[in-house]
Coordinates of C-alpha atoms in Angstrom, one line a residue:
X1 CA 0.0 0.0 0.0
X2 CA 1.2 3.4 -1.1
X3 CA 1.7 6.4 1.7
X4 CA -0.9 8.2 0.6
X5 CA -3.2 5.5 0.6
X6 CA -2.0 4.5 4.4
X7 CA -4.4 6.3 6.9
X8 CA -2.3 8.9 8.7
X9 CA -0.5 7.9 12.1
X10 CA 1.9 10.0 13.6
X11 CA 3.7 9.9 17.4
X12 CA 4.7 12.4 19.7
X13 CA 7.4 10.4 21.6
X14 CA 9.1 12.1 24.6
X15 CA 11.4 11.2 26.7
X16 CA 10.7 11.2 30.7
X17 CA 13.8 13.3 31.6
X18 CA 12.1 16.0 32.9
X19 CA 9.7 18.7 31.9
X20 CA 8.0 18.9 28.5
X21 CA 10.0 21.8 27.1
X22 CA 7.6 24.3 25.0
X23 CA 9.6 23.6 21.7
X24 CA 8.3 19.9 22.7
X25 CA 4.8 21.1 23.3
X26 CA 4.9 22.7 19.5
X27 CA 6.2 19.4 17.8
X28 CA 3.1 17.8 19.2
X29 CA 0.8 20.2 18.6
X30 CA 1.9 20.1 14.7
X31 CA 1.6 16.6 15.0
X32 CA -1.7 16.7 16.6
X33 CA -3.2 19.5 14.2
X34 CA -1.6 17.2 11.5
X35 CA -3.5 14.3 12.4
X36 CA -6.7 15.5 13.1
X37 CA -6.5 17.7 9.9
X38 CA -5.9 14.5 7.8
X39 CA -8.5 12.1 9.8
X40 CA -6.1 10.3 11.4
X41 CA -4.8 9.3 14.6
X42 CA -2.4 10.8 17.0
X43 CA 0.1 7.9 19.2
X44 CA 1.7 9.2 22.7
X45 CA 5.2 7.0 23.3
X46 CA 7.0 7.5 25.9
X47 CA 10.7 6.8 24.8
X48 CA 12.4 5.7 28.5
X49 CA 15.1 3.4 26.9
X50 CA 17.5 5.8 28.6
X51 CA 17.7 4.8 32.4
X52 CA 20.3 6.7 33.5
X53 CA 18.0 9.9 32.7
X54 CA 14.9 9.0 33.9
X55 CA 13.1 11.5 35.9
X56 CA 10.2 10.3 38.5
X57 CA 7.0 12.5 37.7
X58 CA 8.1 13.3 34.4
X59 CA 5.7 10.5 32.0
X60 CA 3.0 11.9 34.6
X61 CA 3.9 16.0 33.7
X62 CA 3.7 14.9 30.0
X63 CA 0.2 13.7 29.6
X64 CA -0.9 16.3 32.1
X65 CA 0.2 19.3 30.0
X66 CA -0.9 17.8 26.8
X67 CA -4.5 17.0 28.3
X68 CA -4.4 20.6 29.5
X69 CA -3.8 21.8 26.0
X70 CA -6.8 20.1 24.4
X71 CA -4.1 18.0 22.6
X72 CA -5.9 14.5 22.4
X73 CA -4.2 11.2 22.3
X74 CA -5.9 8.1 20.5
X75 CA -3.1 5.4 21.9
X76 CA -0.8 5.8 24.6
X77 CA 0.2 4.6 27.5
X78 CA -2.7 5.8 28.9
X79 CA -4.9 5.4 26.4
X80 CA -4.1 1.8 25.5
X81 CA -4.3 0.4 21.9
X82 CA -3.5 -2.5 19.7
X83 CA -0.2 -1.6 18.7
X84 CA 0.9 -1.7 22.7
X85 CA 2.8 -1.3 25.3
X86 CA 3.7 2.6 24.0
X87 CA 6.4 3.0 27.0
X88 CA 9.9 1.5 25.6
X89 CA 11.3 -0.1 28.6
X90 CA 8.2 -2.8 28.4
X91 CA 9.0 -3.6 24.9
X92 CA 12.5 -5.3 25.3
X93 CA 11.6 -8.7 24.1
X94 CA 10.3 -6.8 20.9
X95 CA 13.8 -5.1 20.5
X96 CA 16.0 -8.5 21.3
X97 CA 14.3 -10.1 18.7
X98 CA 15.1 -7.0 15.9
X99 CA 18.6 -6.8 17.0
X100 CA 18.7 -11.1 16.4
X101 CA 17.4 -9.8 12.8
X102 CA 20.3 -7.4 12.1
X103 CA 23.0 -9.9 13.6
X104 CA 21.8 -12.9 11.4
X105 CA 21.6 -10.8 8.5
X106 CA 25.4 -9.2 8.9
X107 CA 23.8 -5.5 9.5
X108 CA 25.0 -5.5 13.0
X109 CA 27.7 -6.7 15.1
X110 CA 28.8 -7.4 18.7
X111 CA 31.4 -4.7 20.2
X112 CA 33.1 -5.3 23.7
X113 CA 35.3 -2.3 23.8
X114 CA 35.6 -1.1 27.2
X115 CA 35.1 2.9 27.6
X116 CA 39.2 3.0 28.7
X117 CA 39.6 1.1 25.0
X118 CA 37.7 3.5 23.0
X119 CA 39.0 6.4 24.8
X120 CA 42.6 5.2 24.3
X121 CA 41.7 4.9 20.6
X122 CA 40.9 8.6 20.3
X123 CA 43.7 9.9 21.9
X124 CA 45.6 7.3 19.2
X125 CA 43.4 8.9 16.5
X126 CA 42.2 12.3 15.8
X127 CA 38.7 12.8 15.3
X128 CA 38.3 8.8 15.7
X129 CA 35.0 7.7 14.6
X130 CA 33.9 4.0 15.0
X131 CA 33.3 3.0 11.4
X132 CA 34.0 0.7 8.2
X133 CA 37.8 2.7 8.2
X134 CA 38.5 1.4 12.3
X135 CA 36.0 -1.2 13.0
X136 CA 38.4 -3.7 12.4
X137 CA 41.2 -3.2 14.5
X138 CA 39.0 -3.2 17.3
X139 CA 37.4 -5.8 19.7
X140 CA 34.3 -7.1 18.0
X141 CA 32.5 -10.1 16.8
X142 CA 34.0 -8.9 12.8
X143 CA 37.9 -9.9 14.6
X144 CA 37.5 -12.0 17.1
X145 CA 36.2 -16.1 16.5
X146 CA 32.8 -16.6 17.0
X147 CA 34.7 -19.0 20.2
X148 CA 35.6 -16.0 21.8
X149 CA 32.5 -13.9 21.1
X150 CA 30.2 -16.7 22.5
X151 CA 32.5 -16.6 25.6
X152 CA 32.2 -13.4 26.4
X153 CA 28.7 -13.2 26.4
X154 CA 28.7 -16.2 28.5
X155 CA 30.9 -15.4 31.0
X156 CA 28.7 -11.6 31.0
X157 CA 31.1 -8.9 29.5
X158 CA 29.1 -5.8 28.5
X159 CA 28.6 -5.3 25.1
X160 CA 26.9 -3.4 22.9
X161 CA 25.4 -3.8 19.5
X162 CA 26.8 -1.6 16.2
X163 CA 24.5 -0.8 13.1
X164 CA 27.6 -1.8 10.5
X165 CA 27.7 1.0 8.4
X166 CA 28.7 0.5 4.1
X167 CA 30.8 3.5 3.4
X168 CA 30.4 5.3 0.2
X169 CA 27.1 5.3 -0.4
X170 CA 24.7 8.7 -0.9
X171 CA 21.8 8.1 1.1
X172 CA 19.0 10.2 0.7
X173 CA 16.1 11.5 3.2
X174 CA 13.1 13.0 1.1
X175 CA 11.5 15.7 3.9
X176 CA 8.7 17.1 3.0
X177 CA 9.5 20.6 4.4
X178 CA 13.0 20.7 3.4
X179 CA 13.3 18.4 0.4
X180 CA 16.0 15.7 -0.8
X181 CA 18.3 15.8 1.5
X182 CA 21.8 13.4 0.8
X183 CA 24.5 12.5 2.8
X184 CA 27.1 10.2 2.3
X185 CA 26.9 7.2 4.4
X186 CA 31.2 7.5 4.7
X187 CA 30.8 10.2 7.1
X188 CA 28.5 8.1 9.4
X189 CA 29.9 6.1 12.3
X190 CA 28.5 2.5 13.5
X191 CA 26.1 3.6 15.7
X192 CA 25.3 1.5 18.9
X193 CA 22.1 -0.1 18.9
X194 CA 21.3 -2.1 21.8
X195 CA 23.9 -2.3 25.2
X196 CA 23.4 -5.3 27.3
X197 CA 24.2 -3.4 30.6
X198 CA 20.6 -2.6 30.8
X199 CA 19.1 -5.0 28.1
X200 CA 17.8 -1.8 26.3
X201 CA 17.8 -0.7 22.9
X202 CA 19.3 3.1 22.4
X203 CA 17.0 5.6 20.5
X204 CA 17.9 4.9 17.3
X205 CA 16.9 1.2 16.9
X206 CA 13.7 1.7 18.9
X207 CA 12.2 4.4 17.6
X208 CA 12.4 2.8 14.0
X209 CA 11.3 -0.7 15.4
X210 CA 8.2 1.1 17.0
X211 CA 7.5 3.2 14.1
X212 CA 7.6 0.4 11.8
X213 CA 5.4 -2.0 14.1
X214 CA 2.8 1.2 14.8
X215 CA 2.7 1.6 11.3
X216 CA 3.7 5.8 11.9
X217 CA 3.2 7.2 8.9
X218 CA 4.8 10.5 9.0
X219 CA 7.5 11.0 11.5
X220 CA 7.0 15.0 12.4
X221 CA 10.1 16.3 14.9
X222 CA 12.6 18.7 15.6
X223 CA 15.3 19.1 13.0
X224 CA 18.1 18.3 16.1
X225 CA 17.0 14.9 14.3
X226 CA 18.1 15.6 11.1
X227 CA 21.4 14.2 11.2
X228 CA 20.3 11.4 12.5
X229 CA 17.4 10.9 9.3
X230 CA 20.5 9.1 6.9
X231 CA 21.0 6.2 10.1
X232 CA 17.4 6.2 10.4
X233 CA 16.9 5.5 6.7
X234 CA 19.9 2.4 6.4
X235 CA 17.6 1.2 9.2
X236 CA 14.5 1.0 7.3
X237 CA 16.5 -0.4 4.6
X238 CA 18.7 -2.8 6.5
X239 CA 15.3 -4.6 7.9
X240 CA 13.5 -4.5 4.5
X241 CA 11.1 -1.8 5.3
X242 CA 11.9 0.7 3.3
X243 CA 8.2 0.5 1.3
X244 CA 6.8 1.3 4.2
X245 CA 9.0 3.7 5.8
X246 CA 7.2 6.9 7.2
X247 CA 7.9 10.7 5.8
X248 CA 10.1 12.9 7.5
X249 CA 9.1 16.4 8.6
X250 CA 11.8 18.3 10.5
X251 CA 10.9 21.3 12.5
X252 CA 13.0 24.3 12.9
X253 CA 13.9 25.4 16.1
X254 CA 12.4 27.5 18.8
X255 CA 14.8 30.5 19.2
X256 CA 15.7 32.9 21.4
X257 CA 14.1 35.9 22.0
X258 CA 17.0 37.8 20.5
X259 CA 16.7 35.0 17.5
X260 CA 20.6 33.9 18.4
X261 CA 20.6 30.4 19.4
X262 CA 17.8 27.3 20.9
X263 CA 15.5 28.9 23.6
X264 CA 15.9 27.5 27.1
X265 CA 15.0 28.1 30.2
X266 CA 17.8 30.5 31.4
X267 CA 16.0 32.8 29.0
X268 CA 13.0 32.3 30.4
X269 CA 14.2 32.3 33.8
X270 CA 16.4 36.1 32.8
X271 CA 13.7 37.5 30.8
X272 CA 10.7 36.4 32.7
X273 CA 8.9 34.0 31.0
X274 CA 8.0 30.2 31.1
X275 CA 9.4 28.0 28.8
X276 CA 7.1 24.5 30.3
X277 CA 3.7 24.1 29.8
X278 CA 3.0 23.5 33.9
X279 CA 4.9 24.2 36.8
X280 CA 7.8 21.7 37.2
X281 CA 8.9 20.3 41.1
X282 CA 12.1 18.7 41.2
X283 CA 13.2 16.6 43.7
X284 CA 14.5 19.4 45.9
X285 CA 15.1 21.3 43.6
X286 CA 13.9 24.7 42.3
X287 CA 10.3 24.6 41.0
X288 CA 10.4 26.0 37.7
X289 CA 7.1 28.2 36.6
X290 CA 4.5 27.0 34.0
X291 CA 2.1 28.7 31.3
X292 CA -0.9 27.5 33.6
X293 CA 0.1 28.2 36.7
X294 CA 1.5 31.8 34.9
X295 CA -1.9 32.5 34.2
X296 CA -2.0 31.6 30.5
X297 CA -5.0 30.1 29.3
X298 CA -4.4 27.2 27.1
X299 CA -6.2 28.0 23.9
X300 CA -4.1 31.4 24.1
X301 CA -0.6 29.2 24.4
X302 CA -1.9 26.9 21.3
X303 CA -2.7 29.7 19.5
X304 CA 0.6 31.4 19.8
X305 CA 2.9 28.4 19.6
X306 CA 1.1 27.2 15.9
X307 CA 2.3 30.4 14.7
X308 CA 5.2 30.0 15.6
X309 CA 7.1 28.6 13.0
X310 CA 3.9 28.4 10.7
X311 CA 1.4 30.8 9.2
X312 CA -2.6 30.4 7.8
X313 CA -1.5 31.8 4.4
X314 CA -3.5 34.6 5.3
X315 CA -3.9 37.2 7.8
X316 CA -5.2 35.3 10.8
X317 CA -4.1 35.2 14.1
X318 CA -7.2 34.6 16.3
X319 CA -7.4 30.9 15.5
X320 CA -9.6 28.5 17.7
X321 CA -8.0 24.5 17.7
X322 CA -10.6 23.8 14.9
X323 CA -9.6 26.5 13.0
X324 CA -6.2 25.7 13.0
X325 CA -7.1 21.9 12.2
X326 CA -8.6 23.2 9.2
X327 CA -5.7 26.0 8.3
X328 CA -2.7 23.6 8.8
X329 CA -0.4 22.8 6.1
X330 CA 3.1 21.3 6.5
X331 CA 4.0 23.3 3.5
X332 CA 3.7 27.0 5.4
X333 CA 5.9 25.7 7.9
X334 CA 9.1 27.6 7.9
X335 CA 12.4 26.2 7.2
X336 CA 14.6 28.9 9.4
X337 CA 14.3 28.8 13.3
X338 CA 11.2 30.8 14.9
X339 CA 12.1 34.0 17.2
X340 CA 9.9 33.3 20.8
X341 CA 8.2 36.5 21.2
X342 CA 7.0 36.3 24.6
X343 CA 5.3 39.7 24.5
X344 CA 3.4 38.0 21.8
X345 CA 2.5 35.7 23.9
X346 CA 1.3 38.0 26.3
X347 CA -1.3 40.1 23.5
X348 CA -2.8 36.5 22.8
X349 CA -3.8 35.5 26.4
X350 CA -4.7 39.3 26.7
X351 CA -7.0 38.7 23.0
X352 CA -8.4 35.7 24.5
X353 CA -9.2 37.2 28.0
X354 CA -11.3 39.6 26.3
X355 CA -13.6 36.9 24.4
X356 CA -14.2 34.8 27.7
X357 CA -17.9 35.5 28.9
X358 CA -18.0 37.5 32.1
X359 CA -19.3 34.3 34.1
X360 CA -16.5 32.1 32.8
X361 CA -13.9 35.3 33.9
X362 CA -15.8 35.5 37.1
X363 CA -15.3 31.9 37.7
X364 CA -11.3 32.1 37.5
X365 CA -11.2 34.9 39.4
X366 CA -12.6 33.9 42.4
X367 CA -9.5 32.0 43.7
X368 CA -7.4 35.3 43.0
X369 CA -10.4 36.9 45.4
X370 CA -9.5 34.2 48.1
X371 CA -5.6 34.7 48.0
X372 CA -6.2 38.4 48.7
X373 CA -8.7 38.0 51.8
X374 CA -11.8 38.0 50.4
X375 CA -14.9 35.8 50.3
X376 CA -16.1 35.4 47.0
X377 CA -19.4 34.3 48.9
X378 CA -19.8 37.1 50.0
X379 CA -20.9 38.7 46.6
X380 CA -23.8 37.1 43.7
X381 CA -22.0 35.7 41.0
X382 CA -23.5 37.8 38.7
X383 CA -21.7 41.2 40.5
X384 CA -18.2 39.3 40.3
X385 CA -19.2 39.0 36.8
X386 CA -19.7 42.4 35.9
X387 CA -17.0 43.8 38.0
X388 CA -14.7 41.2 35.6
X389 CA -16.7 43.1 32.2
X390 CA -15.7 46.6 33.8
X391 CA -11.6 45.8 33.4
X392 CA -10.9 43.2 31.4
X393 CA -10.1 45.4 28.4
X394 CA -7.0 46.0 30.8
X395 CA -5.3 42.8 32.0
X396 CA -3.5 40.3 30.2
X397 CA -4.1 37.8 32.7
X398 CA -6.4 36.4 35.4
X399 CA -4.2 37.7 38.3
X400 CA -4.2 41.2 36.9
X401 CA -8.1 41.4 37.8
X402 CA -7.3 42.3 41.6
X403 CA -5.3 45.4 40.5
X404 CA -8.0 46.5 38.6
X405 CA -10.9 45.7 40.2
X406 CA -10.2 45.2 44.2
X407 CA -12.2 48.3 44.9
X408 CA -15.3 46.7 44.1
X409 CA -14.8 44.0 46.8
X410 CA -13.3 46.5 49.5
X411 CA -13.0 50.1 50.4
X412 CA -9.9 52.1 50.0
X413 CA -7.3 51.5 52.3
X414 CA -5.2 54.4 51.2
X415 CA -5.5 57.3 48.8
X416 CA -2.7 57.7 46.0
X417 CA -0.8 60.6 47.1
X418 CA -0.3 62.2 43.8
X419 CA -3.9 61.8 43.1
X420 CA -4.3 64.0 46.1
X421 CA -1.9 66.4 45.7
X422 CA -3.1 67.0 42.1
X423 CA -7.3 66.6 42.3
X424 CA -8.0 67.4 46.2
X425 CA -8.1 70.7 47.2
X426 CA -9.4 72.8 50.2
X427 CA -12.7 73.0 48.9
X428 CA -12.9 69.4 47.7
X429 CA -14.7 68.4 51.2
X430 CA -17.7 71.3 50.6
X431 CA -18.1 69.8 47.1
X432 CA -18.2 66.2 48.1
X433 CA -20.7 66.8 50.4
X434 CA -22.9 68.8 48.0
X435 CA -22.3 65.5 45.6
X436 CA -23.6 63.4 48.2
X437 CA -27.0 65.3 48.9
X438 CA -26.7 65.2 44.6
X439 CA -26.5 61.4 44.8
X440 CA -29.0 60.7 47.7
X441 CA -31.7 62.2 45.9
X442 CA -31.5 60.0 42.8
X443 CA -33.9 56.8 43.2
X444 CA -32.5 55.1 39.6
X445 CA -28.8 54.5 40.9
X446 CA -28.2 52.8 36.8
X447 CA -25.4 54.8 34.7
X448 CA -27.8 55.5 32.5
X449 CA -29.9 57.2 34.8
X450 CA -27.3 58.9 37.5
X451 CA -24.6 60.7 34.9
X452 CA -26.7 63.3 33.6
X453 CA -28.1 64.3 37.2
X454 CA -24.7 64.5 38.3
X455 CA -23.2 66.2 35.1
X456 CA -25.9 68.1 35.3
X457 CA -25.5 69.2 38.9
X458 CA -21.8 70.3 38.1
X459 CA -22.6 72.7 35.6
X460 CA -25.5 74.3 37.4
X461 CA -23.0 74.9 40.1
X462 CA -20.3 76.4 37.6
X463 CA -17.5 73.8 38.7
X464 CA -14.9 72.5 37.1
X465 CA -15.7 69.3 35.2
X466 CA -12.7 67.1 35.8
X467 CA -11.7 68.2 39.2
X468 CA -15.0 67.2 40.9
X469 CA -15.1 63.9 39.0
X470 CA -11.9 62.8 39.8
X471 CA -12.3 64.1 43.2
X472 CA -15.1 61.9 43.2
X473 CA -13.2 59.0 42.0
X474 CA -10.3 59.2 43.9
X475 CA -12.7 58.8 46.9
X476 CA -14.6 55.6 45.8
X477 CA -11.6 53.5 44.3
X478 CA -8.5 55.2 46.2
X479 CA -6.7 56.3 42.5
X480 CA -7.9 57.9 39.3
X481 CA -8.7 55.1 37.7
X482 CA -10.5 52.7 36.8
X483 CA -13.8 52.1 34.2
X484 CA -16.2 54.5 33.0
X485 CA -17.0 56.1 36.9
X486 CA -21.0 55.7 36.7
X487 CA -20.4 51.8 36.3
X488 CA -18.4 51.8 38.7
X489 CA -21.4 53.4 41.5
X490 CA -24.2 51.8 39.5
X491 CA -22.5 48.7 40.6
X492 CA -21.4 49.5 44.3
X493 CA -25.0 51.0 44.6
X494 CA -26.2 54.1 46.0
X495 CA -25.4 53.3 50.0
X496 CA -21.7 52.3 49.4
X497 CA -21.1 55.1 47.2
X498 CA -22.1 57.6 49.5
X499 CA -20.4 55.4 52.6
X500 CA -17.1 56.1 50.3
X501 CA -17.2 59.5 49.8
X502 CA -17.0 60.2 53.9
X503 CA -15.0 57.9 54.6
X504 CA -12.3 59.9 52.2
X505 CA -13.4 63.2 53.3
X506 CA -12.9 61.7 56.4
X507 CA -9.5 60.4 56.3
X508 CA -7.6 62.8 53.7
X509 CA -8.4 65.7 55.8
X510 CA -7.0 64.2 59.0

């Protein structure tokens, strides 16, 4: 069966060696959007082969973020599936038996070189590179007797196992994003494939076995992987595969903010931004910070990280997970690294702050309420609601809602001192109390209703438009700002307005 005619299967397969880096989160999101675009289905592996780097919590992390994301899995280790177990380190007998296939069919050997041997060999040879040109002058199953070779492994000398590379050869990786791309197989060295001090297979052999056995169809990663593509491809060749090997896709990097090198955390950490999905814990060690815990909401961090090394074809930028199912194509993928703008980031949780319905705002608020002493009980849903719709135009996240809207919950507990210096004056106290005896004697407290008494009031009396109302304001939310004033008292009502406006004249003039 052709590849086209092959229903589309791709993998997002992670390591557990700590937290899902964000350039990781994009690589399955692309997968994901990929999949989903094309009808097909989307396969979580966790690649663990490497023990010595195994991180507790970190499989756990993984499927947490990506179920936070809205990025579905159809088989994983979770999810289950016919084409189980999806962690590595429960698949050895799968493994032992493809490394058997390479041995019996002279595309592999046995190496027992000790780390002291190999490092001996590169001080003896510059650049030293295990390969067709040194492979025999060391201590392998090609030079010594098949005797000594079953001895060995009898009497339990580590070994490992070499893909034998043919030199001279121009091998060729067809990616679909960057084209042919040939190398010459003289350059490569005889990768190790299997070790027997753990009985595991090392990245290379595994992730073709599964591929092959999952029937992956496109294979869609970073392009760190690219040099590895040529190895990859002998592989498919070397076990017969090659009709059904997958496509490659290889991603460009996830830059700097500057553009000048990979992003990582230290630029996160200097410039003040995450670069994982969720918080990260360590083992006593220092918890990293996370897009969700940061306040990001995650159809605003899938939004911003599609973009960001691919574009619609048009002038979009608003794009909902279906939309960008529907918009993706490998083919506006760019081939240079993408710049992580951060403050980019920012506008897009800001963008979709502002489309949340007030309840759903109100909802997410009410635990930054409770981290600043008050009870959200205390106050009907629906006023929480609408003190949300009076600010959100201003915050870019969840957390910034106390800043702007705490004087709805509680009274002032100060007054900005420039405020004071600049819009209270001797005669401020008269006038307040001439507004209050204004506001008492209006019965509809609504904006609607309550500005043009008051505006009204200020021009009868000949004063000065913007010095009585931010007089007025400083004394209700404790600074000159804030919303549009008269939503501001229609929603405190008439008492607490009033209650406000002595209590300042109150405590500004002691």
């Amino acid at each position: 069966m052709s590849q086209t005619e092959r229903e589309v299967r791709v993998r997002f397969a992670p390591s557990p060696t700590g937290p899902l880096h964000i350039g990781g989160v994009r690589t399955a999101l692309y997968n994901y959007l990929f999949a989903r675009q094309h009808g097909g289905d989307m396969i979580l592996r966790i690649e663990d082969t490497d023990s010595t780097r195994f991180v507790p919590g970190a499989e756990d992390y993984i499927n947490e973020a990506l179920a936070w994301l809205g990025i579905g899995i159809d088989e994983g280790v979770r999810k289950g599936g016919k084409y189980g177990p999806y962690k590595q380190s429960e698949r050895r007998d799968i493994y032992r038996e493809h490394v058997k296939m390479l041995l019996d069919n002279d595309k592999a050997y046995i190496a027992f070189d000790t780390p002291a041997e190999l490092e001996a060999k590169r001080a003896e040879i510059p650049n030293f590179q295990y390969d067709a040109s040194t492979r025999m002058s060391m201590r392998n199953s090609l030079t010594l007797p098949k005797e000594e070779v079953d001895r060995l492994i009898a009497d339990g000398e580590k070994y490992v196992v070499r893909f034998k590379v043919e030199p001279g050869r121009d091998v060729e990786v067809n990616d679909l994003l960057r084209g042919k791309v040939t190398i010459n197989s003289s350059i490569l060295d005889d990768k190790v494939l299997y070790k027997s001090a753990d009985d595991l297979p090392t990245y290379h052999l595994a992730n073709i076995v599964d591929d092959h056995l999952m029937e992956i169809t496109h294979v869609i990663r970073g392009e760190e992987w690219l040099p590895s593509a040529p190895l990859h491809v002998l592989l498919y060749e070397a076990f017969g595969w090659s009709d059904t090997a997958p496509s490659f896709v290889h991603l460009p990097l996830l830059l700097k903010p500057d553009g000048k090198g990979k992003l990582s955390k230290r630029d996160g950490d200097r410039l003040g931004f995450p670069v994982f999905p969720l918080e990260w814990h360590p083992e006593g060690g220092e918890v990293s910070s996370g897009y969700r815990e940061s306040g990001y909401l995650p159809e605003a961090v899938v939004n911003f990280l599609a973009l960001l090394g691919w574009n619609p074809g048009d002038d979009s930028e608003i794009m909902s997970m279906d939309q960008l199912i529907e918009k993706f194509d490998l083919a506006h993928c760019s081939r240079s690294g993408a710049r992580f703008d951060y403050e980019k980031g920012r506008w897009f949780n800001h963008e979709y702050l502002q489309q949340l319905p007030d309840d759903q705002l109100a909802q997410l608020f009410k635990p930054v309420l409770r981290d600043n002493g008050i009870d959200p009980d205390n106050f009907s849903d629906d006023y929480i609601a609408r003190a949300c719709g009076l600010v959100k135009g201003r915050i870019y996240f969840v957390r910034d809602l106390w800043d702007q809207a705490k004087f709805f919950f509680k009274e002032p507990d100060s007054y900005n001192p420039k405020d004071i210096k600049k819009r209270w004056s001797e005669d401020t106290p008269r006038i307040m109390g001439e507004l209050i005896e204004t506001l008492r004697g209006i019965d509809d407290f609504s904006c609607a209703s309550a500005e043009p008494i008051v505006l009204d009031w200020i021009a009868s009396k000949g004063y000065h438009l913007g010095n009585v109302m931010n007089a007025f304001r400083l004394a209700v939310v404790g600074e000159c700002k804030g919303p549009h004033m008269f939503d501001i008292t229609e929603l405190l009502g008439k008492d607490e307005t009033i209650r406000r406006i002595n209590l300042a004249v109150e405590r500004i003039n002691a």
